[in-house]
Amino acid sequence: MSELPIILRADVIAQVEAHLDGRLSQSNLAGWAFARFYAEELGQEAYEQGAEEALADALDVLMFDDDPSFALDEVELRDLIAKLR
């Protein structure tokens, strides 16, 4: 049995930074976060050991980032990055 792909804090940080730099749209960031969150839920991917709660929380927030009522602003996104570091 092969090991599951691991969702790393660095992966989430890189995606958020790509969005902040204008290389990734808000909807693409949300879609990526949604895919990772549910891949973990379905047992297809796993969170980085020791960062499970932080990653689940971050992905939960980011997967709704394309909805204006839930979207994080730049300060909130940078705070999210700081929490993941």
PDB file of N, CA and C in Angstrom:
ATOM      1  N   MET A   1       0.843  -1.188   0.000  1.00  0.00           N
ATOM      2  CA  MET A   1       0.000   0.000   0.000  1.00  0.00           C
ATOM      3  C   MET A   1       0.883   1.244   0.000  1.00  0.00           C
ATOM      4  N   SER A   2       0.624   2.154  -0.901  1.00  0.00           N
ATOM      5  CA  SER A   2       1.462   3.349  -0.998  1.00  0.00           C
ATOM      6  C   SER A   2       0.998   4.403   0.001  1.00  0.00           C
ATOM      7  N   GLU A   3       1.919   5.282   0.335  1.00  0.00           N
ATOM      8  CA  GLU A   3       1.611   6.362   1.265  1.00  0.00           C
ATOM      9  C   GLU A   3       0.757   7.416   0.572  1.00  0.00           C
ATOM     10  N   LEU A   4      -0.053   8.072   1.365  1.00  0.00           N
ATOM     11  CA  LEU A   4      -0.907   9.136   0.847  1.00  0.00           C
ATOM     12  C   LEU A   4      -0.090  10.390   0.569  1.00  0.00           C
ATOM     13  N   PRO A   5      -0.487  11.160  -0.420  1.00  0.00           N
ATOM     14  CA  PRO A   5       0.136  12.478  -0.611  1.00  0.00           C
ATOM     15  C   PRO A   5      -0.108  13.323   0.642  1.00  0.00           C
ATOM     16  N   ILE A   6       0.869  14.119   1.004  1.00  0.00           N
ATOM     17  CA  ILE A   6       0.796  14.941   2.208  1.00  0.00           C
ATOM     18  C   ILE A   6       0.528  16.392   1.831  1.00  0.00           C
ATOM     19  N   ILE A   7      -0.438  16.990   2.500  1.00  0.00           N
ATOM     20  CA  ILE A   7      -0.724  18.417   2.358  1.00  0.00           C
ATOM     21  C   ILE A   7       0.135  19.133   3.390  1.00  0.00           C
ATOM     22  N   LEU A   8       1.067  19.928   2.907  1.00  0.00           N
ATOM     23  CA  LEU A   8       2.009  20.623   3.779  1.00  0.00           C
ATOM     24  C   LEU A   8       1.582  22.061   4.038  1.00  0.00           C
ATOM     25  N   ARG A   9       1.998  22.568   5.192  1.00  0.00           N
ATOM     26  CA  ARG A   9       1.784  23.993   5.464  1.00  0.00           C
ATOM     27  C   ARG A   9       2.406  24.825   4.352  1.00  0.00           C
ATOM     28  N   ALA A  10       3.577  24.420   3.881  1.00  0.00           N
ATOM     29  CA  ALA A  10       4.267  25.156   2.811  1.00  0.00           C
ATOM     30  C   ALA A  10       3.435  25.198   1.531  1.00  0.00           C
ATOM     31  N   ASP A  11       2.672  24.138   1.259  1.00  0.00           N
ATOM     32  CA  ASP A  11       1.803  24.113   0.070  1.00  0.00           C
ATOM     33  C   ASP A  11       0.717  25.178   0.175  1.00  0.00           C
ATOM     34  N   VAL A  12       0.098  25.255   1.351  1.00  0.00           N
ATOM     35  CA  VAL A  12      -0.978  26.230   1.555  1.00  0.00           C
ATOM     36  C   VAL A  12      -0.410  27.643   1.482  1.00  0.00           C
ATOM     37  N   ILE A  13       0.722  27.855   2.132  1.00  0.00           N
ATOM     38  CA  ILE A  13       1.377  29.169   2.098  1.00  0.00           C
ATOM     39  C   ILE A  13       1.691  29.567   0.663  1.00  0.00           C
ATOM     40  N   ALA A  14       2.215  28.645  -0.120  1.00  0.00           N
ATOM     41  CA  ALA A  14       2.571  28.943  -1.511  1.00  0.00           C
ATOM     42  C   ALA A  14       1.339  29.337  -2.323  1.00  0.00           C
ATOM     43  N   GLN A  15       0.226  28.670  -2.097  1.00  0.00           N
ATOM     44  CA  GLN A  15      -1.001  28.999  -2.828  1.00  0.00           C
ATOM     45  C   GLN A  15      -1.519  30.382  -2.440  1.00  0.00           C
ATOM     46  N   VAL A  16      -1.493  30.683  -1.144  1.00  0.00           N
ATOM     47  CA  VAL A  16      -1.959  31.994  -0.680  1.00  0.00           C
ATOM     48  C   VAL A  16      -1.040  33.091  -1.215  1.00  0.00           C
ATOM     49  N   GLU A  17       0.266  32.844  -1.180  1.00  0.00           N
ATOM     50  CA  GLU A  17       1.215  33.828  -1.718  1.00  0.00           C
ATOM     51  C   GLU A  17       1.009  34.034  -3.213  1.00  0.00           C
ATOM     52  N   ALA A  18       0.720  32.964  -3.932  1.00  0.00           N
ATOM     53  CA  ALA A  18       0.454  33.089  -5.366  1.00  0.00           C
ATOM     54  C   ALA A  18      -0.779  33.959  -5.598  1.00  0.00           C
ATOM     55  N   HIS A  19      -1.768  33.812  -4.770  1.00  0.00           N
ATOM     56  CA  HIS A  19      -2.964  34.659  -4.875  1.00  0.00           C
ATOM     57  C   HIS A  19      -2.620  36.114  -4.557  1.00  0.00           C
ATOM     58  N   LEU A  20      -1.877  36.326  -3.487  1.00  0.00           N
ATOM     59  CA  LEU A  20      -1.514  37.689  -3.101  1.00  0.00           C
ATOM     60  C   LEU A  20      -0.660  38.372  -4.166  1.00  0.00           C
ATOM     61  N   ASP A  21       0.150  37.589  -4.866  1.00  0.00           N
ATOM     62  CA  ASP A  21       1.011  38.119  -5.931  1.00  0.00           C
ATOM     63  C   ASP A  21       0.269  38.280  -7.262  1.00  0.00           C
ATOM     64  N   GLY A  22      -0.995  37.879  -7.304  1.00  0.00           N
ATOM     65  CA  GLY A  22      -1.771  38.007  -8.528  1.00  0.00           C
ATOM     66  C   GLY A  22      -1.593  36.871  -9.513  1.00  0.00           C
ATOM     67  N   ARG A  23      -0.914  35.801  -9.106  1.00  0.00           N
ATOM     68  CA  ARG A  23      -0.701  34.659  -9.994  1.00  0.00           C
ATOM     69  C   ARG A  23      -1.789  33.601  -9.901  1.00  0.00           C
ATOM     70  N   LEU A  24      -2.684  33.747  -8.914  1.00  0.00           N
ATOM     71  CA  LEU A  24      -3.750  32.776  -8.698  1.00  0.00           C
ATOM     72  C   LEU A  24      -5.011  33.542  -8.310  1.00  0.00           C
ATOM     73  N   SER A  25      -6.088  33.295  -9.022  1.00  0.00           N
ATOM     74  CA  SER A  25      -7.335  34.002  -8.734  1.00  0.00           C
ATOM     75  C   SER A  25      -7.936  33.523  -7.418  1.00  0.00           C
ATOM     76  N   GLN A  26      -8.849  34.327  -6.914  1.00  0.00           N
ATOM     77  CA  GLN A  26      -9.558  33.974  -5.693  1.00  0.00           C
ATOM     78  C   GLN A  26     -10.336  32.672  -5.881  1.00  0.00           C
ATOM     79  N   SER A  27     -10.986  32.527  -7.020  1.00  0.00           N
ATOM     80  CA  SER A  27     -11.760  31.305  -7.253  1.00  0.00           C
ATOM     81  C   SER A  27     -10.852  30.082  -7.406  1.00  0.00           C
ATOM     82  N   ASN A  28      -9.685  30.248  -8.016  1.00  0.00           N
ATOM     83  CA  ASN A  28      -8.749  29.124  -8.127  1.00  0.00           C
ATOM     84  C   ASN A  28      -8.174  28.735  -6.771  1.00  0.00           C
ATOM     85  N   LEU A  29      -7.901  29.727  -5.921  1.00  0.00           N
ATOM     86  CA  LEU A  29      -7.434  29.441  -4.567  1.00  0.00           C
ATOM     87  C   LEU A  29      -8.501  28.670  -3.810  1.00  0.00           C
ATOM     88  N   ALA A  30      -9.740  29.131  -3.898  1.00  0.00           N
ATOM     89  CA  ALA A  30     -10.844  28.456  -3.211  1.00  0.00           C
ATOM     90  C   ALA A  30     -11.017  27.024  -3.729  1.00  0.00           C
ATOM     91  N   GLY A  31     -10.928  26.847  -5.032  1.00  0.00           N
ATOM     92  CA  GLY A  31     -11.060  25.514  -5.614  1.00  0.00           C
ATOM     93  C   GLY A  31      -9.954  24.577  -5.177  1.00  0.00           C
ATOM     94  N   TRP A  32      -8.742  25.095  -5.124  1.00  0.00           N
ATOM     95  CA  TRP A  32      -7.601  24.286  -4.672  1.00  0.00           C
ATOM     96  C   TRP A  32      -7.803  23.871  -3.222  1.00  0.00           C
ATOM     97  N   ALA A  33      -8.197  24.828  -2.372  1.00  0.00           N
ATOM     98  CA  ALA A  33      -8.409  24.537  -0.954  1.00  0.00           C
ATOM     99  C   ALA A  33      -9.540  23.516  -0.779  1.00  0.00           C
ATOM    100  N   PHE A  34     -10.616  23.678  -1.538  1.00  0.00           N
ATOM    101  CA  PHE A  34     -11.744  22.747  -1.489  1.00  0.00           C
ATOM    102  C   PHE A  34     -11.281  21.332  -1.837  1.00  0.00           C
ATOM    103  N   ALA A  35     -10.513  21.220  -2.898  1.00  0.00           N
ATOM    104  CA  ALA A  35     -10.030  19.903  -3.337  1.00  0.00           C
ATOM    105  C   ALA A  35      -9.144  19.256  -2.278  1.00  0.00           C
ATOM    106  N   ARG A  36      -8.262  20.023  -1.650  1.00  0.00           N
ATOM    107  CA  ARG A  36      -7.379  19.471  -0.626  1.00  0.00           C
ATOM    108  C   ARG A  36      -8.168  19.061   0.615  1.00  0.00           C
ATOM    109  N   PHE A  37      -9.093  19.922   1.041  1.00  0.00           N
ATOM    110  CA  PHE A  37      -9.890  19.656   2.234  1.00  0.00           C
ATOM    111  C   PHE A  37     -10.658  18.343   2.075  1.00  0.00           C
ATOM    112  N   TYR A  38     -11.323  18.189   0.946  1.00  0.00           N
ATOM    113  CA  TYR A  38     -12.125  16.985   0.753  1.00  0.00           C
ATOM    114  C   TYR A  38     -11.287  15.760   0.398  1.00  0.00           C
ATOM    115  N   ALA A  39     -10.138  15.940  -0.200  1.00  0.00           N
ATOM    116  CA  ALA A  39      -9.249  14.793  -0.434  1.00  0.00           C
ATOM    117  C   ALA A  39      -8.809  14.210   0.906  1.00  0.00           C
ATOM    118  N   GLU A  40      -8.545  15.083   1.867  1.00  0.00           N
ATOM    119  CA  GLU A  40      -8.169  14.596   3.199  1.00  0.00           C
ATOM    120  C   GLU A  40      -9.368  13.924   3.856  1.00  0.00           C
ATOM    121  N   GLU A  41     -10.530  14.540   3.752  1.00  0.00           N
ATOM    122  CA  GLU A  41     -11.754  13.969   4.335  1.00  0.00           C
ATOM    123  C   GLU A  41     -12.042  12.572   3.777  1.00  0.00           C
ATOM    124  N   LEU A  42     -11.751  12.377   2.494  1.00  0.00           N
ATOM    125  CA  LEU A  42     -12.012  11.097   1.842  1.00  0.00           C
ATOM    126  C   LEU A  42     -10.871  10.092   2.006  1.00  0.00           C
ATOM    127  N   GLY A  43      -9.820  10.495   2.704  1.00  0.00           N
ATOM    128  CA  GLY A  43      -8.694   9.593   2.933  1.00  0.00           C
ATOM    129  C   GLY A  43      -7.773   9.444   1.741  1.00  0.00           C
ATOM    130  N   GLN A  44      -7.830  10.400   0.802  1.00  0.00           N
ATOM    131  CA  GLN A  44      -6.980  10.347  -0.382  1.00  0.00           C
ATOM    132  C   GLN A  44      -5.678  11.127  -0.200  1.00  0.00           C
ATOM    133  N   GLU A  45      -5.661  12.031   0.752  1.00  0.00           N
ATOM    134  CA  GLU A  45      -4.479  12.811   1.102  1.00  0.00           C
ATOM    135  C   GLU A  45      -4.458  12.926   2.622  1.00  0.00           C
ATOM    136  N   ALA A  46      -3.325  13.321   3.163  1.00  0.00           N
ATOM    137  CA  ALA A  46      -3.198  13.473   4.615  1.00  0.00           C
ATOM    138  C   ALA A  46      -2.537  14.806   4.926  1.00  0.00           C
ATOM    139  N   TYR A  47      -2.851  15.324   6.109  1.00  0.00           N
ATOM    140  CA  TYR A  47      -2.224  16.565   6.545  1.00  0.00           C
ATOM    141  C   TYR A  47      -0.836  16.296   7.107  1.00  0.00           C
ATOM    142  N   GLU A  48       0.012  17.289   6.979  1.00  0.00           N
ATOM    143  CA  GLU A  48       1.341  17.261   7.583  1.00  0.00           C
ATOM    144  C   GLU A  48       1.198  16.943   9.071  1.00  0.00           C
ATOM    145  N   GLN A  49       1.988  15.979   9.528  1.00  0.00           N
ATOM    146  CA  GLN A  49       1.915  15.563  10.922  1.00  0.00           C
ATOM    147  C   GLN A  49       2.264  16.732  11.844  1.00  0.00           C
ATOM    148  N   GLY A  50       1.446  16.930  12.852  1.00  0.00           N
ATOM    149  CA  GLY A  50       1.651  18.002  13.809  1.00  0.00           C
ATOM    150  C   GLY A  50       0.981  19.311  13.426  1.00  0.00           C
ATOM    151  N   ALA A  51       0.482  19.392  12.192  1.00  0.00           N
ATOM    152  CA  ALA A  51      -0.160  20.622  11.722  1.00  0.00           C
ATOM    153  C   ALA A  51      -1.589  20.356  11.250  1.00  0.00           C
ATOM    154  N   GLU A  52      -2.136  19.228  11.656  1.00  0.00           N
ATOM    155  CA  GLU A  52      -3.440  18.819  11.160  1.00  0.00           C
ATOM    156  C   GLU A  52      -4.531  19.873  11.414  1.00  0.00           C
ATOM    157  N   GLU A  53      -4.622  20.351  12.637  1.00  0.00           N
ATOM    158  CA  GLU A  53      -5.683  21.304  12.977  1.00  0.00           C
ATOM    159  C   GLU A  53      -5.495  22.635  12.248  1.00  0.00           C
ATOM    160  N   ALA A  54      -4.275  23.125  12.210  1.00  0.00           N
ATOM    161  CA  ALA A  54      -4.002  24.393  11.520  1.00  0.00           C
ATOM    162  C   ALA A  54      -4.310  24.288  10.034  1.00  0.00           C
ATOM    163  N   LEU A  55      -3.953  23.176   9.419  1.00  0.00           N
ATOM    164  CA  LEU A  55      -4.229  22.984   7.990  1.00  0.00           C
ATOM    165  C   LEU A  55      -5.716  22.845   7.716  1.00  0.00           C
ATOM    166  N   ALA A  56      -6.410  22.073   8.536  1.00  0.00           N
ATOM    167  CA  ALA A  56      -7.856  21.912   8.350  1.00  0.00           C
ATOM    168  C   ALA A  56      -8.561  23.260   8.485  1.00  0.00           C
ATOM    169  N   ASP A  57      -8.169  24.040   9.487  1.00  0.00           N
ATOM    170  CA  ASP A  57      -8.776  25.357   9.690  1.00  0.00           C
ATOM    171  C   ASP A  57      -8.494  26.287   8.508  1.00  0.00           C
ATOM    172  N   ALA A  58      -7.248  26.299   8.050  1.00  0.00           N
ATOM    173  CA  ALA A  58      -6.864  27.180   6.944  1.00  0.00           C
ATOM    174  C   ALA A  58      -7.612  26.802   5.666  1.00  0.00           C
ATOM    175  N   LEU A  59      -7.659  25.524   5.352  1.00  0.00           N
ATOM    176  CA  LEU A  59      -8.355  25.092   4.133  1.00  0.00           C
ATOM    177  C   LEU A  59      -9.852  25.345   4.230  1.00  0.00           C
ATOM    178  N   ASP A  60     -10.401  25.168   5.422  1.00  0.00           N
ATOM    179  CA  ASP A  60     -11.828  25.424   5.623  1.00  0.00           C
ATOM    180  C   ASP A  60     -12.167  26.880   5.318  1.00  0.00           C
ATOM    181  N   VAL A  61     -11.319  27.784   5.746  1.00  0.00           N
ATOM    182  CA  VAL A  61     -11.544  29.208   5.482  1.00  0.00           C
ATOM    183  C   VAL A  61     -11.308  29.521   4.005  1.00  0.00           C
ATOM    184  N   LEU A  62     -10.231  28.993   3.449  1.00  0.00           N
ATOM    185  CA  LEU A  62      -9.863  29.329   2.070  1.00  0.00           C
ATOM    186  C   LEU A  62     -10.827  28.770   1.031  1.00  0.00           C
ATOM    187  N   MET A  63     -11.459  27.651   1.308  1.00  0.00           N
ATOM    188  CA  MET A  63     -12.326  27.066   0.284  1.00  0.00           C
ATOM    189  C   MET A  63     -13.582  27.888   0.038  1.00  0.00           C
ATOM    190  N   PHE A  64     -13.849  28.848   0.900  1.00  0.00           N
ATOM    191  CA  PHE A  64     -14.979  29.751   0.694  1.00  0.00           C
ATOM    192  C   PHE A  64     -14.515  31.155   0.302  1.00  0.00           C
ATOM    193  N   ASP A  65     -13.234  31.296  -0.003  1.00  0.00           N
ATOM    194  CA  ASP A  65     -12.657  32.617  -0.281  1.00  0.00           C
ATOM    195  C   ASP A  65     -13.203  33.254  -1.555  1.00  0.00           C
ATOM    196  N   ASP A  66     -13.867  32.478  -2.404  1.00  0.00           N
ATOM    197  CA  ASP A  66     -14.435  33.063  -3.620  1.00  0.00           C
ATOM    198  C   ASP A  66     -15.833  33.642  -3.381  1.00  0.00           C
ATOM    199  N   ASP A  67     -16.364  33.476  -2.175  1.00  0.00           N
ATOM    200  CA  ASP A  67     -17.646  34.062  -1.801  1.00  0.00           C
ATOM    201  C   ASP A  67     -17.358  35.396  -1.111  1.00  0.00           C
ATOM    202  N   PRO A  68     -17.835  36.498  -1.670  1.00  0.00           N
ATOM    203  CA  PRO A  68     -17.517  37.816  -1.100  1.00  0.00           C
ATOM    204  C   PRO A  68     -17.836  37.954   0.391  1.00  0.00           C
ATOM    205  N   SER A  69     -18.845  37.255   0.878  1.00  0.00           N
ATOM    206  CA  SER A  69     -19.187  37.371   2.300  1.00  0.00           C
ATOM    207  C   SER A  69     -18.206  36.621   3.204  1.00  0.00           C
ATOM    208  N   PHE A  70     -17.387  35.740   2.638  1.00  0.00           N
ATOM    209  CA  PHE A  70     -16.413  34.980   3.410  1.00  0.00           C
ATOM    210  C   PHE A  70     -14.969  35.304   3.034  1.00  0.00           C
ATOM    211  N   ALA A  71     -14.770  36.057   1.973  1.00  0.00           N
ATOM    212  CA  ALA A  71     -13.428  36.307   1.446  1.00  0.00           C
ATOM    213  C   ALA A  71     -12.539  37.002   2.472  1.00  0.00           C
ATOM    214  N   LEU A  72     -11.305  36.559   2.532  1.00  0.00           N
ATOM    215  CA  LEU A  72     -10.316  37.177   3.408  1.00  0.00           C
ATOM    216  C   LEU A  72      -9.633  38.316   2.669  1.00  0.00           C
ATOM    217  N   ASP A  73      -9.358  39.383   3.380  1.00  0.00           N
ATOM    218  CA  ASP A  73      -8.618  40.479   2.769  1.00  0.00           C
ATOM    219  C   ASP A  73      -7.120  40.194   2.884  1.00  0.00           C
ATOM    220  N   GLU A  74      -6.308  41.082   2.349  1.00  0.00           N
ATOM    221  CA  GLU A  74      -4.856  40.852   2.330  1.00  0.00           C
ATOM    222  C   GLU A  74      -4.282  40.674   3.730  1.00  0.00           C
ATOM    223  N   VAL A  75      -4.716  41.479   4.672  1.00  0.00           N
ATOM    224  CA  VAL A  75      -4.219  41.379   6.049  1.00  0.00           C
ATOM    225  C   VAL A  75      -4.577  40.015   6.634  1.00  0.00           C
ATOM    226  N   GLU A  76      -5.800  39.585   6.427  1.00  0.00           N
ATOM    227  CA  GLU A  76      -6.229  38.286   6.952  1.00  0.00           C
ATOM    228  C   GLU A  76      -5.470  37.137   6.286  1.00  0.00           C
ATOM    229  N   LEU A  77      -5.211  37.250   5.005  1.00  0.00           N
ATOM    230  CA  LEU A  77      -4.437  36.218   4.316  1.00  0.00           C
ATOM    231  C   LEU A  77      -3.001  36.178   4.831  1.00  0.00           C
ATOM    232  N   ARG A  78      -2.417  37.330   5.072  1.00  0.00           N
ATOM    233  CA  ARG A  78      -1.049  37.362   5.615  1.00  0.00           C
ATOM    234  C   ARG A  78      -1.020  36.817   7.045  1.00  0.00           C
ATOM    235  N   ASP A  79      -2.063  37.087   7.828  1.00  0.00           N
ATOM    236  CA  ASP A  79      -2.170  36.502   9.179  1.00  0.00           C
ATOM    237  C   ASP A  79      -2.266  34.982   9.093  1.00  0.00           C
ATOM    238  N   LEU A  80      -3.014  34.487   8.121  1.00  0.00           N
ATOM    239  CA  LEU A  80      -3.142  33.052   7.919  1.00  0.00           C
ATOM    240  C   LEU A  80      -1.778  32.431   7.613  1.00  0.00           C
ATOM    241  N   ILE A  81      -1.018  33.089   6.750  1.00  0.00           N
ATOM    242  CA  ILE A  81       0.334  32.615   6.439  1.00  0.00           C
ATOM    243  C   ILE A  81       1.181  32.570   7.707  1.00  0.00           C
ATOM    244  N   ALA A  82       1.108  33.623   8.499  1.00  0.00           N
ATOM    245  CA  ALA A  82       1.910  33.679   9.745  1.00  0.00           C
ATOM    246  C   ALA A  82       1.530  32.542  10.689  1.00  0.00           C
ATOM    247  N   LYS A  83       0.259  32.227  10.794  1.00  0.00           N
ATOM    248  CA  LYS A  83      -0.191  31.140  11.656  1.00  0.00           C
ATOM    249  C   LYS A  83       0.316  29.795  11.169  1.00  0.00           C
ATOM    250  N   LEU A  84       0.419  29.638   9.870  1.00  0.00           N
ATOM    251  CA  LEU A  84       0.894  28.366   9.313  1.00  0.00           C
ATOM    252  C   LEU A  84       2.407  28.203   9.440  1.00  0.00           C
ATOM    253  N   ARG A  85       3.098  29.293   9.570  1.00  0.00           N
ATOM    254  CA  ARG A  85       4.561  29.205   9.720  1.00  0.00           C
ATOM    255  C   ARG A  85       4.873  28.808  11.127  1.00  0.00           C
TER     256      ARG A  85
END
